[in-house]
Coordinates of N, CA and C in Angstrom, one line a residue:
Chain U
E1 N 134.8 65.1 166.7 CA 134.8 65.0 165.4 C 134.6 63.5 165.7
A2 N 133.9 64.2 164.0 CA 133.5 62.5 163.4 C 134.4 61.2 163.7
D3 N 134.7 60.0 164.1 CA 135.4 58.8 163.1 C 135.2 58.5 162.5
I4 N 135.3 58.6 161.6 CA 135.2 57.8 160.9 C 136.8 57.9 159.5
Y5 N 136.5 56.9 158.9 CA 137.6 57.1 158.5 C 137.8 56.6 157.0
Q6 N 138.9 56.7 156.1 CA 138.7 56.2 154.9 C 139.8 55.5 154.4
T7 N 140.7 53.9 153.8 CA 141.7 54.1 152.9 C 141.8 53.9 151.9
P8 N 142.1 53.8 151.1 CA 143.2 54.4 151.5 C 143.1 56.3 150.7
R9 N 143.8 57.5 151.1 CA 143.6 58.7 151.1 C 143.8 59.0 149.4
Y10 N 145.2 58.5 149.0 CA 144.8 58.1 147.3 C 144.7 57.4 146.1
L11 N 145.2 57.3 145.3 CA 144.8 56.1 144.5 C 145.0 56.4 143.9
V12 N 146.4 55.7 142.6 CA 146.6 55.7 141.2 C 146.4 55.1 140.6
I13 N 146.0 53.9 139.1 CA 145.5 53.3 139.6 C 145.2 52.4 138.1
G14 N 145.5 52.2 137.5 CA 145.4 51.2 135.7 C 144.7 49.8 135.5
T15 N 143.9 51.1 134.4 CA 142.8 50.5 133.9 C 142.6 48.2 134.4
G16 N 141.3 48.0 134.1 CA 141.6 47.1 134.7 C 141.4 46.4 135.4
K17 N 142.2 47.0 137.3 CA 143.0 46.6 138.3 C 141.2 46.2 138.8
K18 N 141.1 45.2 140.1 CA 140.4 45.0 141.2 C 140.7 45.9 142.4
I19 N 140.0 46.7 142.7 CA 139.9 47.5 143.7 C 139.3 47.2 145.5
T20 N 139.1 47.9 146.7 CA 138.8 48.3 147.2 C 138.9 48.8 147.8
L21 N 137.9 50.6 147.9 CA 137.9 51.2 149.3 C 137.5 51.1 150.3
E22 N 138.5 51.1 151.8 CA 138.0 50.8 152.6 C 137.3 52.0 153.3
C23 N 136.4 51.7 154.5 CA 135.7 52.5 154.9 C 134.9 52.4 156.3
S24 N 135.5 52.8 157.6 CA 134.8 52.9 158.6 C 135.3 53.6 159.8
Q25 N 133.8 53.1 161.0 CA 133.8 54.2 161.8 C 132.6 53.2 162.7
T26 N 133.8 53.9 164.5 CA 133.5 53.5 165.1 C 132.2 54.3 166.7
M27 N 132.2 55.3 165.0 CA 130.1 55.6 166.5 C 129.1 54.7 166.6
G28 N 129.3 53.2 166.1 CA 128.2 52.3 165.7 C 126.7 52.6 165.6
H29 N 126.9 54.1 164.0 CA 126.3 54.4 163.9 C 125.1 53.2 161.8
D30 N 123.9 53.1 162.6 CA 123.7 51.8 161.7 C 123.8 52.3 160.2
K31 N 123.8 53.8 159.5 CA 122.4 54.1 158.3 C 124.4 54.1 158.2
M32 N 124.6 53.9 157.1 CA 126.2 53.8 155.9 C 126.0 54.3 155.2
Y33 N 126.9 55.0 154.5 CA 127.0 55.7 152.7 C 128.1 55.7 151.7
W34 N 127.2 55.6 150.9 CA 128.6 55.1 149.4 C 128.4 57.7 147.8
Y35 N 129.4 57.8 148.7 CA 128.5 58.9 148.0 C 130.5 59.3 146.2
Q36 N 129.7 59.8 145.5 CA 130.9 60.3 144.8 C 130.5 61.5 143.8
Q37 N 131.8 61.8 144.0 CA 131.8 63.6 143.5 C 133.3 64.2 142.3
D38 N 132.5 64.4 141.2 CA 133.2 65.4 141.0 C 134.0 66.0 141.3
P39 N 135.3 67.5 140.8 CA 135.3 68.1 141.4 C 134.0 69.4 141.0
G40 N 133.6 69.6 142.0 CA 133.2 71.3 141.4 C 131.5 71.1 141.7
M41 N 131.2 69.7 141.8 CA 130.4 69.1 141.4 C 128.8 68.6 142.3
E42 N 128.4 68.5 143.0 CA 127.6 67.5 144.0 C 127.5 66.7 144.1
L43 N 127.6 66.2 145.6 CA 127.5 64.8 145.6 C 125.6 64.0 145.2
H44 N 127.1 62.5 144.6 CA 126.0 61.6 144.5 C 126.2 60.1 145.5
L45 N 125.0 59.6 145.4 CA 124.8 59.3 146.4 C 124.5 57.1 145.7
I46 N 125.4 56.8 145.7 CA 125.7 54.6 145.1 C 125.4 53.8 145.5
H47 N 125.5 53.8 147.2 CA 125.5 52.5 148.0 C 124.9 53.0 149.0
Y48 N 123.8 52.5 150.0 CA 124.5 52.8 151.2 C 123.4 51.8 151.9
S49 N 123.1 51.4 153.5 CA 122.9 50.5 154.0 C 121.7 50.9 155.3
Y50 N 121.8 50.6 155.5 CA 121.1 50.1 157.4 C 121.1 50.1 158.3
G51 N 122.1 48.6 157.4 CA 122.7 48.1 159.5 C 123.1 46.8 158.5
V52 N 124.1 46.0 159.0 CA 124.4 44.7 158.9 C 123.2 43.5 157.8
N53 N 123.9 43.4 156.2 CA 124.2 42.7 155.7 C 122.4 43.5 154.7
S54 N 122.9 44.7 154.8 CA 121.8 45.6 154.7 C 122.1 47.0 154.0
T55 N 122.3 46.3 152.1 CA 122.3 47.0 150.9 C 121.7 46.9 149.7
E56 N 122.0 49.0 149.8 CA 121.8 49.5 148.0 C 121.2 49.8 147.6
K57 N 121.7 49.9 146.1 CA 121.7 50.8 145.0 C 121.3 52.3 145.2
G58 N 122.3 53.1 145.0 CA 121.2 54.6 146.2 C 121.1 55.2 143.8
D59 N 120.4 56.6 143.8 CA 120.3 57.1 143.4 C 121.6 57.1 141.8
L60 N 122.3 57.3 141.7 CA 123.6 57.4 140.5 C 124.1 56.2 140.3
S61 N 123.3 54.9 139.2 CA 124.2 54.1 138.2 C 125.5 53.9 138.7
S62 N 126.4 52.1 139.7 CA 127.0 53.1 139.6 C 127.7 51.2 138.8
E63 N 129.4 50.8 139.1 CA 130.1 49.6 138.8 C 130.1 49.1 140.0
S64 N 129.9 50.1 141.1 CA 130.4 49.1 142.1 C 129.5 47.4 142.8
T65 N 130.7 47.8 143.9 CA 129.3 46.8 144.5 C 130.4 46.8 146.2
V66 N 129.0 46.2 147.1 CA 129.2 46.7 148.8 C 129.1 46.1 150.1
S67 N 129.8 45.7 150.9 CA 128.8 45.2 151.6 C 128.9 44.9 153.4
R68 N 128.7 44.6 154.2 CA 128.3 45.6 155.3 C 127.2 44.3 155.8
I69 N 129.0 43.3 156.8 CA 129.0 42.8 157.5 C 129.4 42.8 158.7
R70 N 129.8 43.1 159.3 CA 130.3 44.3 160.4 C 129.1 45.4 161.0
T71 N 128.5 46.3 161.7 CA 128.2 47.3 161.3 C 129.0 48.2 161.3
E72 N 130.8 48.6 161.6 CA 131.7 49.4 161.7 C 132.2 49.6 159.9
H73 N 132.0 48.2 159.6 CA 133.2 48.2 158.2 C 132.2 48.8 156.7
F74 N 132.5 48.8 156.3 CA 131.0 49.3 154.6 C 132.6 49.8 153.3
P75 N 132.8 48.8 153.2 CA 134.1 48.6 151.4 C 133.4 48.8 150.2
L76 N 134.0 49.8 149.4 CA 133.4 49.3 147.9 C 134.1 48.3 147.6
T77 N 133.2 48.4 146.1 CA 133.7 46.9 145.5 C 134.8 47.9 143.7
L78 N 135.4 47.5 143.5 CA 135.8 47.9 141.6 C 136.3 46.4 141.8
E79 N 135.5 46.2 141.1 CA 136.2 45.4 140.1 C 137.1 44.9 139.1
S80 N 136.1 46.0 138.3 CA 138.0 45.7 137.4 C 137.3 47.7 136.9
A81 N 138.2 48.1 137.1 CA 138.8 50.1 137.3 C 138.6 50.3 135.5
R82 N 138.4 51.6 135.3 CA 138.9 52.1 133.9 C 138.1 53.9 134.8
P83 N 139.2 54.5 133.2 CA 138.6 55.5 133.3 C 138.1 56.4 133.9
S84 N 136.5 56.2 133.1 CA 135.1 56.3 134.0 C 135.2 56.5 135.1
H85 N 136.0 55.9 136.3 CA 136.2 55.7 137.9 C 136.4 56.9 138.5
T86 N 137.8 57.2 138.1 CA 138.3 58.6 138.0 C 137.3 59.2 139.0
S87 N 137.3 59.7 140.2 CA 136.9 60.4 141.0 C 136.6 60.9 142.4
Q88 N 136.2 61.3 143.2 CA 136.2 61.6 144.7 C 135.0 60.4 145.7
Y89 N 135.4 59.7 146.0 CA 134.9 58.7 146.6 C 133.8 59.5 148.6
L90 N 133.0 59.6 148.3 CA 133.8 59.8 150.1 C 132.5 58.7 150.7
C91 N 133.4 58.9 152.6 CA 132.0 57.3 152.8 C 130.9 58.2 154.0
A92 N 130.3 58.1 154.4 CA 129.3 58.8 155.1 C 128.5 57.9 155.8
S93 N 128.4 58.5 157.9 CA 127.2 57.2 158.1 C 126.4 58.0 159.2
S94 N 125.5 57.9 159.7 CA 124.5 58.7 160.0 C 123.3 57.1 161.7
E95 N 123.4 58.5 161.4 CA 122.2 57.6 163.8 C 120.6 56.9 162.3
L96 N 120.2 56.4 163.1 CA 118.6 55.4 162.6 C 118.6 55.6 163.6
A97 N 117.1 56.5 164.5 CA 116.8 56.3 165.8 C 115.2 57.2 165.4
G98 N 114.6 56.3 165.4 CA 112.7 56.6 165.6 C 112.5 56.9 164.3
G99 N 112.4 56.2 163.1 CA 112.6 56.6 162.1 C 112.5 58.7 161.9
L100 N 114.2 59.0 162.4 CA 114.2 60.4 162.4 C 115.9 61.1 160.7
T101 N 116.3 61.6 160.5 CA 117.2 62.1 160.4 C 118.5 62.0 160.5
Y102 N 119.3 61.7 161.0 CA 119.9 62.7 161.4 C 121.4 62.9 160.7
E103 N 122.6 64.1 160.8 CA 123.4 65.0 160.3 C 124.4 63.7 160.1
Q104 N 124.5 63.4 159.2 CA 125.4 62.8 158.2 C 127.2 63.0 158.6
Y105 N 127.5 62.6 159.0 CA 129.2 61.8 159.4 C 130.0 61.4 158.5
F106 N 130.7 62.7 157.9 CA 131.6 62.1 156.4 C 133.4 61.3 156.7
G107 N 133.6 60.9 156.3 CA 135.3 59.8 156.5 C 136.0 60.7 155.4
P108 N 137.7 61.4 155.1 CA 138.3 62.4 154.7 C 137.9 61.7 153.0
G109 N 137.6 60.6 152.8 CA 137.0 60.6 151.1 C 138.9 60.0 150.5
T110 N 138.5 59.4 149.3 CA 139.5 58.8 148.4 C 139.4 59.3 146.7
R111 N 140.6 60.0 146.9 CA 140.0 60.4 145.8 C 141.4 59.5 145.0
L112 N 140.2 58.6 144.2 CA 141.0 57.8 142.7 C 140.7 58.2 141.2
T113 N 142.4 58.0 140.5 CA 142.6 58.1 139.6 C 142.7 56.7 138.9
V114 N 142.3 56.4 137.9 CA 142.8 54.9 136.9 C 142.9 55.7 135.3
T115 N 143.6 55.7 135.9 CA 145.6 55.2 133.8 C 144.3 54.1 133.2
Chain H
E1 N 110.9 64.6 140.7 CA 112.1 64.6 141.3 C 112.4 65.1 141.9
D2 N 113.2 65.2 143.0 CA 113.2 65.6 143.8 C 115.3 66.1 143.8
K3 N 114.9 67.2 143.9 CA 115.8 68.4 144.0 C 116.8 69.3 144.9
V4 N 118.0 70.4 145.1 CA 118.3 71.4 145.4 C 118.8 72.7 144.9
V5 N 118.8 73.6 145.2 CA 119.5 74.7 144.2 C 119.5 75.4 145.4
Q6 N 121.3 75.8 145.2 CA 121.7 76.6 145.7 C 122.8 77.9 144.9
S7 N 122.1 78.8 145.6 CA 123.1 80.4 145.2 C 122.9 81.4 145.1
P8 N 123.9 82.1 145.8 CA 124.9 81.8 144.4 C 125.9 80.9 144.1
L9 N 126.3 80.2 143.2 CA 127.3 79.4 142.7 C 129.1 79.6 143.1
S10 N 129.1 81.0 142.6 CA 130.1 81.5 143.5 C 130.1 82.7 144.4
L11 N 131.0 83.3 144.9 CA 130.7 84.7 145.6 C 132.6 85.1 145.9
V12 N 132.7 86.3 146.3 CA 134.0 87.0 146.7 C 133.8 87.9 147.5
V13 N 133.9 88.0 148.4 CA 133.9 88.6 148.8 C 135.4 89.7 150.3
H14 N 135.5 91.0 151.1 CA 136.5 91.5 151.5 C 136.3 90.3 153.0
E15 N 137.7 90.0 154.0 CA 136.8 89.8 154.9 C 136.2 91.2 155.9
G16 N 135.5 91.0 156.8 CA 134.4 91.7 157.4 C 132.6 91.3 157.6
D17 N 132.7 91.6 154.9 CA 131.2 91.7 154.8 C 131.0 90.5 156.1
T18 N 129.2 89.7 155.2 CA 128.1 89.3 155.9 C 127.8 89.1 154.5
V19 N 127.7 87.2 154.5 CA 127.3 86.9 153.3 C 125.7 86.0 153.7
T20 N 125.0 85.9 152.7 CA 124.1 85.1 152.3 C 124.0 84.3 151.4
L21 N 123.5 83.0 152.1 CA 123.6 81.8 150.9 C 122.9 81.7 150.5
N22 N 122.0 80.6 150.5 CA 120.7 80.6 149.5 C 120.8 79.7 149.6
C23 N 119.6 78.1 149.9 CA 119.7 77.1 149.4 C 117.5 76.4 149.6
S24 N 117.3 75.9 148.0 CA 115.6 76.2 147.4 C 115.7 74.2 148.2
Y25 N 114.6 74.5 147.5 CA 114.5 71.7 147.4 C 112.9 72.2 147.1
E26 N 113.3 70.9 147.3 CA 112.4 70.5 146.5 C 111.7 68.8 146.8
V27 N 112.0 68.2 147.6 CA 111.8 66.8 147.5 C 111.0 65.9 148.5
T28 N 110.4 64.7 148.2 CA 110.1 64.4 149.2 C 109.4 64.0 149.5
N29 N 109.0 64.2 151.3 CA 108.9 63.4 152.1 C 110.1 63.6 153.0
F30 N 109.5 65.3 152.9 CA 111.1 66.7 153.9 C 111.1 66.4 155.4
R31 N 112.9 66.0 155.8 CA 113.1 65.6 156.9 C 113.3 66.6 157.4
S32 N 114.3 67.7 157.0 CA 115.3 67.9 157.4 C 116.5 68.7 156.2
L33 N 116.8 69.6 156.7 CA 118.3 70.4 156.0 C 118.6 70.5 156.9
L34 N 120.6 70.6 155.7 CA 121.1 70.4 156.9 C 121.9 71.2 156.1
W35 N 123.3 72.3 156.6 CA 124.5 73.0 155.6 C 125.6 71.6 156.8
Y36 N 126.5 72.0 155.2 CA 128.3 71.7 155.5 C 129.4 72.9 155.0
K37 N 130.3 72.8 155.2 CA 131.1 73.5 155.0 C 132.6 72.4 154.3
Q38 N 132.8 72.4 154.0 CA 133.8 71.6 152.5 C 134.9 72.8 151.6
E39 N 136.2 72.0 152.7 CA 136.8 73.0 152.3 C 137.8 71.3 151.4
K40 N 138.7 71.5 152.1 CA 139.7 70.7 150.4 C 139.0 68.9 150.5
K41 N 139.2 68.5 151.7 CA 138.5 67.4 152.2 C 136.8 66.9 151.9
A42 N 136.5 66.0 152.8 CA 134.6 65.9 152.9 C 134.7 66.3 153.8
P43 N 133.0 67.0 154.0 CA 132.2 68.5 154.1 C 131.4 67.5 156.2
T44 N 131.8 68.5 156.4 CA 132.1 68.7 158.6 C 130.8 69.6 157.9
F45 N 130.1 68.5 158.6 CA 128.3 69.4 159.5 C 128.6 70.9 160.1
L46 N 127.4 72.3 159.4 CA 127.9 72.8 160.2 C 126.3 72.9 161.1
F47 N 125.3 72.6 160.8 CA 123.2 72.8 161.4 C 122.5 71.8 160.7
M48 N 121.5 71.3 161.4 CA 120.6 70.4 160.9 C 119.4 71.7 161.1
L49 N 118.5 71.8 160.0 CA 117.0 72.5 160.6 C 115.7 71.7 159.9
T50 N 114.6 71.1 161.0 CA 113.6 70.6 160.8 C 112.3 71.0 161.3
S51 N 112.1 70.5 161.2 CA 110.7 71.7 161.7 C 110.6 71.8 163.4
S52 N 110.8 70.9 164.0 CA 110.4 70.9 165.6 C 112.2 72.2 165.4
G53 N 112.9 72.5 164.5 CA 114.0 73.8 164.9 C 114.6 74.8 163.8
I54 N 114.0 75.6 164.1 CA 113.9 75.8 162.2 C 114.4 77.0 162.3
E55 N 115.7 77.6 163.4 CA 116.3 78.4 164.0 C 117.7 77.8 164.5
K56 N 118.3 78.1 164.0 CA 120.6 77.6 164.6 C 121.1 78.8 164.2
K57 N 122.0 79.0 165.1 CA 123.0 80.0 165.1 C 124.1 79.2 166.3
S58 N 125.5 79.7 165.1 CA 126.6 79.2 165.8 C 127.8 80.3 165.7
G59 N 128.5 80.8 167.1 CA 129.2 81.4 166.3 C 128.8 83.4 165.9
R60 N 130.0 83.1 164.0 CA 129.6 84.1 163.3 C 127.9 83.6 161.9
L61 N 127.9 82.5 161.9 CA 127.2 81.5 161.0 C 125.6 81.0 162.1
S62 N 125.2 81.1 161.7 CA 123.4 81.9 161.3 C 122.8 81.1 160.2
S63 N 121.1 80.2 160.2 CA 120.0 79.9 159.1 C 119.4 79.8 159.7
I64 N 118.6 79.7 158.9 CA 116.9 80.0 159.3 C 116.0 78.9 158.4
L65 N 115.4 77.9 158.6 CA 114.4 77.2 157.8 C 113.5 77.8 157.6
D66 N 113.2 77.9 156.6 CA 111.6 78.7 156.5 C 110.5 77.4 155.1
K67 N 110.5 77.1 156.1 CA 109.3 75.8 155.9 C 108.1 76.1 154.8
K68 N 108.2 77.5 154.3 CA 107.0 77.6 153.5 C 107.3 78.5 152.2
E69 N 107.9 79.3 152.3 CA 109.2 79.4 151.0 C 109.9 77.3 150.3
L70 N 109.9 77.1 151.2 CA 111.3 75.9 151.3 C 112.3 76.4 150.6
S71 N 113.2 76.9 152.1 CA 114.3 77.6 152.1 C 114.7 77.6 152.6
S72 N 115.9 78.1 152.8 CA 116.4 78.3 153.9 C 117.1 79.4 153.8
I73 N 118.4 79.9 154.7 CA 119.8 80.6 153.9 C 120.8 80.4 155.3
L74 N 122.2 80.7 155.1 CA 122.5 80.4 155.9 C 123.3 82.1 155.9
N75 N 123.8 82.4 156.8 CA 124.5 84.4 157.1 C 125.9 83.3 157.5
I76 N 126.6 84.4 157.5 CA 128.1 85.1 158.0 C 128.2 85.8 158.0
T77 N 128.2 86.3 159.5 CA 128.7 87.8 160.1 C 130.5 87.5 159.7
A78 N 130.5 88.8 160.0 CA 132.5 89.3 159.9 C 133.0 87.8 159.1
T79 N 132.8 88.0 157.7 CA 133.6 86.6 157.1 C 134.7 86.7 157.6
Q80 N 136.2 85.4 157.4 CA 137.0 85.4 157.5 C 137.9 84.9 156.5
T81 N 138.7 84.7 156.7 CA 139.9 83.9 155.6 C 139.6 82.7 155.6
G82 N 139.2 82.2 156.5 CA 139.1 80.7 157.0 C 137.8 80.2 156.5
D83 N 137.4 81.1 156.1 CA 135.6 80.7 156.0 C 135.6 80.6 154.4
S84 N 136.6 80.6 153.2 CA 136.4 80.1 152.2 C 136.7 78.7 152.9
A85 N 135.3 77.8 151.5 CA 135.2 77.1 151.4 C 134.2 77.1 150.3
I86 N 133.9 75.7 150.1 CA 132.3 75.7 149.3 C 131.4 74.9 150.2
Y87 N 130.5 75.2 150.4 CA 129.1 75.6 151.0 C 127.9 74.4 150.3
L88 N 128.1 73.5 151.3 CA 127.1 72.0 150.6 C 126.0 72.9 151.7
C89 N 124.4 73.0 151.2 CA 123.5 72.2 151.2 C 122.3 70.4 151.0
A90 N 121.6 70.5 151.7 CA 121.8 68.9 151.6 C 119.9 68.2 151.9
S91 N 119.2 68.1 151.7 CA 118.4 67.6 152.0 C 117.5 66.3 152.1
G92 N 117.1 66.1 153.7 CA 117.4 64.7 154.0 C 115.8 64.4 154.0
S93 N 114.8 63.7 152.9 CA 113.4 63.0 152.4 C 113.9 61.4 153.3
G94 N 113.1 61.6 153.8 CA 112.8 60.1 154.4 C 113.1 59.4 155.7
T95 N 114.0 59.1 155.2 CA 114.8 57.4 156.5 C 116.1 56.8 156.5
Y96 N 116.6 58.0 155.3 CA 117.7 57.4 154.0 C 118.7 59.1 153.6
K97 N 116.8 59.7 152.7 CA 118.2 59.5 151.8 C 119.2 61.2 152.0
Y98 N 119.5 61.5 151.0 CA 120.2 63.1 151.5 C 120.5 64.1 149.8
I99 N 119.7 64.4 149.1 CA 119.4 65.2 148.3 C 121.1 66.9 148.4
F100 N 122.1 66.8 147.4 CA 122.5 67.8 148.0 C 122.7 68.3 147.0
G101 N 122.9 69.7 146.6 CA 123.1 70.4 145.9 C 123.6 71.3 145.2
T102 N 124.8 71.7 144.2 CA 126.2 72.0 144.3 C 126.6 72.4 144.6
G103 N 125.6 73.2 145.5 CA 126.6 74.4 146.9 C 127.6 75.7 146.7
T104 N 127.7 76.3 147.8 CA 128.4 78.3 146.7 C 129.2 77.9 147.0
R105 N 130.7 78.6 146.2 CA 132.8 78.7 146.8 C 132.7 80.3 147.2
L106 N 132.7 80.2 148.4 CA 132.7 81.3 148.8 C 134.4 82.2 148.7
K107 N 134.9 82.8 148.8 CA 135.8 83.0 149.1 C 135.9 84.2 149.3
V108 N 137.1 84.1 150.8 CA 136.3 85.3 151.9 C 138.0 86.4 151.5
L109 N 138.6 87.1 150.8 CA 139.7 88.0 150.8 C 140.6 88.5 151.6
A110 N 142.1 88.3 152.2 CA 142.2 89.3 153.4 C 141.9 91.4 152.9

C-alpha cells in the first residue's frame, strides 16, 4: 500500500479565503503531482514537481500555486478561493529513474467545496 | 494534442460475467500505459504496460497492450460486485506526463 497522505480530506470554505491543501509521501519519490477531478470527469494535471525546488504548471490552467521545499512535501495553495475551485484534488507521486515513467501512487484526495 | 479515449463509458453486468474494457491512446513520446481502479476515493494502481511488457495478469484481471493499434484492453473474468468501480486508463508520455481517459464506469449486479 502506497504511503501518500492528504489533508484535509474534506473542506467547505467561503469565497475569498486562503487555503492550503497538504500532501506528503514517505516513499522518497522525486516526482509529485496535483490533479483536479470533477465528478465523472478525467483527471487534469495542474502542477508537478521533479524534485526539491522544482515546480511546473500542468496542462490545466489553475489559479493555485505549489512549493517543494522538502522531497516528501508538496502543498497546494489557493490565495483566494472561489466557487469555481470546487472539485476533488488528488496528489500523486512516482519514482524518477533512468528517464522511465513509473506508476503513480495516489493520495486519498481532498474534496473542496467553496460556498 | 495528446489524448486517451476509453470505451464504453459505462457498463452494467451480472456477477460471473466477463468484461472487456477498451483504451486507445494518441500521445507523443509514448512510454507506458497504465490502468487504475477508482472507487469512492483515489485511483489505485492495477497494471503498467510498456514496450517490454505488453501483457500483465493478476488474478481475474489481465491487460494487453497493442502497440500497433495504439490501444489496450483490460479483461475481468468472473466479475464480482466488488469489481464495481471506475476503471481509468492513462498513458505515460515523456518523463513526467500522464494523460488520463474519462474512465469506464462498471457496475456488477449480484
